[in-house]
Backbone as XML, in Angstrom:
<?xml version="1.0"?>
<chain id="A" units="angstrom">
  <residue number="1" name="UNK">
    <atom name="N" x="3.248" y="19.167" z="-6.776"/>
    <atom name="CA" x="2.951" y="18.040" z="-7.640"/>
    <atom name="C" x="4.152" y="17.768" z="-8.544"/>
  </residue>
  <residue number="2" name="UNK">
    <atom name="N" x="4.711" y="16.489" z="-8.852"/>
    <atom name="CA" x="5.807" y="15.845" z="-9.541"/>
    <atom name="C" x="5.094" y="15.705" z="-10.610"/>
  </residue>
  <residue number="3" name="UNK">
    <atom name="N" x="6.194" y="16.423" z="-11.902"/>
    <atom name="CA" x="5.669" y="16.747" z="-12.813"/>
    <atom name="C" x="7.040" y="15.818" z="-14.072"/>
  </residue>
  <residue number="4" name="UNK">
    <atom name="N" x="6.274" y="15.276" z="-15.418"/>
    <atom name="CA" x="7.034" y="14.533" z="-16.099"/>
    <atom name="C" x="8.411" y="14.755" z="-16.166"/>
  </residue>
  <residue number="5" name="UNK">
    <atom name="N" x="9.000" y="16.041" z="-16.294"/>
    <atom name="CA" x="10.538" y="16.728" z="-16.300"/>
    <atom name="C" x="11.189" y="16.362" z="-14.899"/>
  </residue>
  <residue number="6" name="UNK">
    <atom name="N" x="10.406" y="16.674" z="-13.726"/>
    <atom name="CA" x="10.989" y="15.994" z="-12.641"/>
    <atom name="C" x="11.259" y="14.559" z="-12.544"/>
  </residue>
  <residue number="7" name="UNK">
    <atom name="N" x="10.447" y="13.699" z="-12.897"/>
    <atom name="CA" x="11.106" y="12.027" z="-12.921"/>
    <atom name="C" x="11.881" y="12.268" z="-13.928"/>
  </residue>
  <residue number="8" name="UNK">
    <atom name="N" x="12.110" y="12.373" z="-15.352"/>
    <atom name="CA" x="12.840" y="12.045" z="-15.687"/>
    <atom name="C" x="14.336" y="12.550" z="-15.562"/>
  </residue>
  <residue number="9" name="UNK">
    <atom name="N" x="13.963" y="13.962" z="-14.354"/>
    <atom name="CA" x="15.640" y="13.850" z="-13.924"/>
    <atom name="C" x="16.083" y="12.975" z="-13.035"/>
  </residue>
  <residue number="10" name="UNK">
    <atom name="N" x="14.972" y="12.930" z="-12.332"/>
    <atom name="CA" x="15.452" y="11.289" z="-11.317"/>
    <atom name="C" x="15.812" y="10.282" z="-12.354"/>
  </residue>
  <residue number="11" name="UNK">
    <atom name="N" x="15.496" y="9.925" z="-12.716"/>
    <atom name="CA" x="15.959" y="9.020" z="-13.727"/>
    <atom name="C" x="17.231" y="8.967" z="-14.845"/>
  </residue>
  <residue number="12" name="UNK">
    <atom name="N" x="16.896" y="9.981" z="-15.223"/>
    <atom name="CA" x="18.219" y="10.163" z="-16.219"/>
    <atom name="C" x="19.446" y="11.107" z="-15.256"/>
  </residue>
  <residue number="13" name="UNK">
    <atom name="N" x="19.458" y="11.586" z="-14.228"/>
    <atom name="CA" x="20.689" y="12.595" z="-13.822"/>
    <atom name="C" x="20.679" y="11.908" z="-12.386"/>
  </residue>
  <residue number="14" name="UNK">
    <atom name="N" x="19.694" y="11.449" z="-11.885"/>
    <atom name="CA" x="20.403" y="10.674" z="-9.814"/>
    <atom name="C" x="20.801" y="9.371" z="-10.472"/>
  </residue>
  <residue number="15" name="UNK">
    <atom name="N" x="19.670" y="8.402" z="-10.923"/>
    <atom name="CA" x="19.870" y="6.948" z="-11.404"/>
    <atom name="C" x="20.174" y="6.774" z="-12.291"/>
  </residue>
  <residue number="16" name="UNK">
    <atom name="N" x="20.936" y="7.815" z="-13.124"/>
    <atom name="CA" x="21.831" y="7.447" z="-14.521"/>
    <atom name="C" x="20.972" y="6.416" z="-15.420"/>
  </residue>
  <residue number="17" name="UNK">
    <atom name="N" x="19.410" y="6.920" z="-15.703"/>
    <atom name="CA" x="19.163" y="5.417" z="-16.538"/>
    <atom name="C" x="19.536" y="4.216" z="-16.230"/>
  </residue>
  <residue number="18" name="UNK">
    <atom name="N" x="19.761" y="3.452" z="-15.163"/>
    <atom name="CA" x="19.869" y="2.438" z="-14.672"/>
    <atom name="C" x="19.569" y="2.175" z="-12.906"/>
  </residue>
  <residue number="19" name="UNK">
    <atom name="N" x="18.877" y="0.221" z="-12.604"/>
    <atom name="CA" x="19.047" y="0.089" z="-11.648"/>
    <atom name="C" x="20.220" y="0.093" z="-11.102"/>
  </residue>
  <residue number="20" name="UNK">
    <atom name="N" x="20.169" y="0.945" z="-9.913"/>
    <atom name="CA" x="20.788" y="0.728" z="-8.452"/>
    <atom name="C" x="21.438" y="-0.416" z="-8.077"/>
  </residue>
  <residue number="21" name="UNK">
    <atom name="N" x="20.497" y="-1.291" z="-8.032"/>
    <atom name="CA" x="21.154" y="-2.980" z="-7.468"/>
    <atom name="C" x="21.643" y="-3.638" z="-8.749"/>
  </residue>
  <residue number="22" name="UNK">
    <atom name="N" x="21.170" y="-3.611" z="-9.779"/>
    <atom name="CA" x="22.085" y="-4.589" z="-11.265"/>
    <atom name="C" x="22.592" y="-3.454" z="-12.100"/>
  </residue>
  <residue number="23" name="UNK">
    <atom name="N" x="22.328" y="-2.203" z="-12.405"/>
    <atom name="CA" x="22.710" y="-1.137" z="-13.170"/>
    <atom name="C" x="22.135" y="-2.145" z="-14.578"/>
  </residue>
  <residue number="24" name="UNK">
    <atom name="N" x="20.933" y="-2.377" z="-14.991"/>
    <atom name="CA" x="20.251" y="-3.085" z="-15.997"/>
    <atom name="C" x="19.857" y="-1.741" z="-16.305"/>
  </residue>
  <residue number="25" name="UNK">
    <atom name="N" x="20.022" y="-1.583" z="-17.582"/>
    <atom name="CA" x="19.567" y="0.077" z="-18.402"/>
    <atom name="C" x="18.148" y="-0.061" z="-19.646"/>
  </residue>
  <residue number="26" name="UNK">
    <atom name="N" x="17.811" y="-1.346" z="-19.336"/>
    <atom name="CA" x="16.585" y="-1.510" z="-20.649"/>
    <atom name="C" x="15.327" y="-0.426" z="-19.638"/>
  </residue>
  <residue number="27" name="UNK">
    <atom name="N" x="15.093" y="0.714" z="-20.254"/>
    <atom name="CA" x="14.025" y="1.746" z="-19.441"/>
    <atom name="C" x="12.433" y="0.666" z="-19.299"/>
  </residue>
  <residue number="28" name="UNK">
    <atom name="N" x="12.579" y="0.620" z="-19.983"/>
    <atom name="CA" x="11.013" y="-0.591" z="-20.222"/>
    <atom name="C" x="11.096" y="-1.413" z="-19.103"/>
  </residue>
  <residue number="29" name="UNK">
    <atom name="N" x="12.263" y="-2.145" z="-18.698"/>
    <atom name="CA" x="11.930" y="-2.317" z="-17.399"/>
    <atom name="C" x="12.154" y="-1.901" z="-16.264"/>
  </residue>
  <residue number="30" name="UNK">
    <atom name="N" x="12.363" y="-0.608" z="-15.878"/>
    <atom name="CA" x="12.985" y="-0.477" z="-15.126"/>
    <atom name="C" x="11.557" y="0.696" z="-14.346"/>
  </residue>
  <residue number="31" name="UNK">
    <atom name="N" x="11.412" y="0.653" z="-12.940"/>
    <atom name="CA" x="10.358" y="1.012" z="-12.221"/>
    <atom name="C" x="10.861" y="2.042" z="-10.729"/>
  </residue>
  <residue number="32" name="UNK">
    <atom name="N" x="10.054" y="3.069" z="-10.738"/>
    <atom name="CA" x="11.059" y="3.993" z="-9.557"/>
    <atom name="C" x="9.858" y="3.693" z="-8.165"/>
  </residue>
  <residue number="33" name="UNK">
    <atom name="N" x="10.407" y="3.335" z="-7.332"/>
    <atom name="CA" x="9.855" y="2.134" z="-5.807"/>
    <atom name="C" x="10.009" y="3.244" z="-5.088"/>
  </residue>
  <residue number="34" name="UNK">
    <atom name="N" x="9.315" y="2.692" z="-3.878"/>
    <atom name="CA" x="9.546" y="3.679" z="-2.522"/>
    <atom name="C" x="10.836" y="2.520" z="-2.208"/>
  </residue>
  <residue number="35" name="UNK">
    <atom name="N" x="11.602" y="3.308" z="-1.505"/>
    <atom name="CA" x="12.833" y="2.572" z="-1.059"/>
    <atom name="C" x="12.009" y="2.519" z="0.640"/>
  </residue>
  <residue number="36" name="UNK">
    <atom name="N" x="11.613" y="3.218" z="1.442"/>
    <atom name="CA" x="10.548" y="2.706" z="2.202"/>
    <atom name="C" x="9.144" y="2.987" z="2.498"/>
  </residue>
  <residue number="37" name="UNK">
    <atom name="N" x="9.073" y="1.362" z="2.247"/>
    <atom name="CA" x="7.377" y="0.704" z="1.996"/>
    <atom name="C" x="6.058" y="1.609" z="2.766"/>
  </residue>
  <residue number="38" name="UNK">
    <atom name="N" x="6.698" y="2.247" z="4.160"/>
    <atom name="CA" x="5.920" y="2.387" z="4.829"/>
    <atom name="C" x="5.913" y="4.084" z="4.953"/>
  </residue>
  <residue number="39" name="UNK">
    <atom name="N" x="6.713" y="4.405" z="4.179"/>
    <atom name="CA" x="6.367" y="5.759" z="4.093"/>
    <atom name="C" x="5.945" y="6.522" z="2.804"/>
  </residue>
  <residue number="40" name="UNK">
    <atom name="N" x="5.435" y="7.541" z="2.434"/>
    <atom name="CA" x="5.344" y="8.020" z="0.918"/>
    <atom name="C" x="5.754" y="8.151" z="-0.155"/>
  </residue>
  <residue number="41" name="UNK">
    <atom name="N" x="5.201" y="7.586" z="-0.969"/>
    <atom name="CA" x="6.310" y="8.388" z="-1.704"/>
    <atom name="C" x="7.055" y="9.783" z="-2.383"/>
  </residue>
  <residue number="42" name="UNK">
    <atom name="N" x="7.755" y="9.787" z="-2.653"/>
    <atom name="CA" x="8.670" y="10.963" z="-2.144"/>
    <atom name="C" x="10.143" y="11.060" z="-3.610"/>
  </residue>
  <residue number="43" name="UNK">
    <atom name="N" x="10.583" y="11.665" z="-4.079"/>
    <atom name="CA" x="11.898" y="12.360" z="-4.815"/>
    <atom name="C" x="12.845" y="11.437" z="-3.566"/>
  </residue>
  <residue number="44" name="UNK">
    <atom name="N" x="12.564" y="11.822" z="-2.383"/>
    <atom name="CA" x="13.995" y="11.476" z="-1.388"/>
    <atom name="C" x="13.241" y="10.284" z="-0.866"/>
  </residue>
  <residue number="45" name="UNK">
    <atom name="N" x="12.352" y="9.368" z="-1.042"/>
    <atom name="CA" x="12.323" y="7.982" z="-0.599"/>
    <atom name="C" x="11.645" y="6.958" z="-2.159"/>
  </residue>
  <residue number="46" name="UNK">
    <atom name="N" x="12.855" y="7.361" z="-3.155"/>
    <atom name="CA" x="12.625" y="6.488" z="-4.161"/>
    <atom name="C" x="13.450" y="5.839" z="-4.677"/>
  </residue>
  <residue number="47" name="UNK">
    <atom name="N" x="13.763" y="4.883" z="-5.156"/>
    <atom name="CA" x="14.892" y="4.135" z="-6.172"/>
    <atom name="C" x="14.639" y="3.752" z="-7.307"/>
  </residue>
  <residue number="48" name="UNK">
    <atom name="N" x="15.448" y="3.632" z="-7.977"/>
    <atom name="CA" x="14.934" y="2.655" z="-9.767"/>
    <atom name="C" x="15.728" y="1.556" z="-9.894"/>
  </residue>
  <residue number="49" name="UNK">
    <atom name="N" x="14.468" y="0.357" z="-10.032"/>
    <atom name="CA" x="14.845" y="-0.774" z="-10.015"/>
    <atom name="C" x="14.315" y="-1.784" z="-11.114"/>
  </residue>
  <residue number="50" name="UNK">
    <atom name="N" x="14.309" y="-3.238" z="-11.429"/>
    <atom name="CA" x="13.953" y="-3.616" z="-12.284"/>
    <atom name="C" x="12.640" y="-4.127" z="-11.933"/>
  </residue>
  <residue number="51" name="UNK">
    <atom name="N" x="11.844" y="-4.479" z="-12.916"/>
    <atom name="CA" x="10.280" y="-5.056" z="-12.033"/>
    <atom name="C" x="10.750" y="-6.295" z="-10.954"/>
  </residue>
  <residue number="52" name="UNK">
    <atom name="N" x="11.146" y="-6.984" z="-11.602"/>
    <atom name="CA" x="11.911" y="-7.843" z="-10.926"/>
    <atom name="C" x="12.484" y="-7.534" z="-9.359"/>
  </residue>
  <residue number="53" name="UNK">
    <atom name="N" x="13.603" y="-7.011" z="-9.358"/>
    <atom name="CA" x="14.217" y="-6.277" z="-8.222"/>
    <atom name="C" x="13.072" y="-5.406" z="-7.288"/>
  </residue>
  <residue number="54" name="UNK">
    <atom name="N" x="12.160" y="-4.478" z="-7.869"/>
    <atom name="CA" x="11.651" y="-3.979" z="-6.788"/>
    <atom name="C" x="10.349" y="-5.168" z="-6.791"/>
  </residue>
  <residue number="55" name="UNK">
    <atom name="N" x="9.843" y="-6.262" z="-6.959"/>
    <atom name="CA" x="8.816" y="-6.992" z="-6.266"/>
    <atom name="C" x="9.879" y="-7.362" z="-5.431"/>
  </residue>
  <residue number="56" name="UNK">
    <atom name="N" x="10.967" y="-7.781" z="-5.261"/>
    <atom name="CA" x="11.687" y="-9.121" z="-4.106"/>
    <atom name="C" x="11.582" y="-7.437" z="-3.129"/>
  </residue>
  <residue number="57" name="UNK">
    <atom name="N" x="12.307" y="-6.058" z="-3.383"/>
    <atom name="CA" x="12.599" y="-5.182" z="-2.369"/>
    <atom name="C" x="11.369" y="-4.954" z="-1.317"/>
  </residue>
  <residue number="58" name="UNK">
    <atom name="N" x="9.684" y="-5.344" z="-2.407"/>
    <atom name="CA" x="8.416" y="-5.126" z="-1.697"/>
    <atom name="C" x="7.977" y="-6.091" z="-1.190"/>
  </residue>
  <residue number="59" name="UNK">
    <atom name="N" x="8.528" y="-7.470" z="-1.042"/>
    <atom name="CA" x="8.510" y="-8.028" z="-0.081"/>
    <atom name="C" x="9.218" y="-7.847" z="1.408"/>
  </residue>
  <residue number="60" name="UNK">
    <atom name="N" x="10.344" y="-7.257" z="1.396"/>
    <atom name="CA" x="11.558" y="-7.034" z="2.830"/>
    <atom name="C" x="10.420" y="-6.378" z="3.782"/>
  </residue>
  <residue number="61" name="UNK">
    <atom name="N" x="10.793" y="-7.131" z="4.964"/>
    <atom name="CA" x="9.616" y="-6.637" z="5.752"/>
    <atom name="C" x="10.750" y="-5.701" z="6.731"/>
  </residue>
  <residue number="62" name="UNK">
    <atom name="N" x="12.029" y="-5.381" z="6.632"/>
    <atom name="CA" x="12.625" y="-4.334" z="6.987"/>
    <atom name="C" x="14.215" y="-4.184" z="6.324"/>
  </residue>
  <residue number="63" name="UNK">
    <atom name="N" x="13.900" y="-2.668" z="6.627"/>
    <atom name="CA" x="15.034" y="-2.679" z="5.771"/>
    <atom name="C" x="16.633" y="-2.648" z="6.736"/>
  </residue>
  <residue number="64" name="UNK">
    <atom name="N" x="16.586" y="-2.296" z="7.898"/>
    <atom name="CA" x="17.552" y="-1.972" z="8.898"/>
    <atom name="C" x="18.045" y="-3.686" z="8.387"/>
  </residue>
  <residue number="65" name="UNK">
    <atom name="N" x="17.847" y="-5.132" z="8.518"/>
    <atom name="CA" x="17.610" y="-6.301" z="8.116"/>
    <atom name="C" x="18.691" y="-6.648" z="7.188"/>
  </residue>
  <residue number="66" name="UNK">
    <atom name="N" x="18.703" y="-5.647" z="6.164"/>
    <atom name="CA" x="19.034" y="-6.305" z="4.894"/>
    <atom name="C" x="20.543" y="-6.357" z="4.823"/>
  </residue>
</chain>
């Protein structure tokens, strides 16, 4: 079980406090996604993005695509 100390090293030490795709650092908005939709989520299938950024990413109906 992923426990509060674990996200916030994802967050503060992989994703440096910022999205991935804009590097936007306001935490309030910023949301950790499955990077893919169709599998679990997971430490190794997540990203941090803005609300913004991950609704358009949860629309991609693939990612090989993008």
């Amino acid at each position: 079980m992923i426990q509060e100390n674990d996200l916030r090293y994802l967050v503060e030490k992989i994703w440096s406090n910022q999205s991935i795709l804009s590097a936007w650092d306001d935490i309030y908005d910023l949301v950790l996604v499955r990077w893919d939709k169709y599998k679990e989520w997971s430490p190794w299938n997540c990203v941090l993005l803005t609300k913004e950024e991950s609704s358009a990413h949860e629309r991609l109906e693939s990612l090989d695509e993008v």
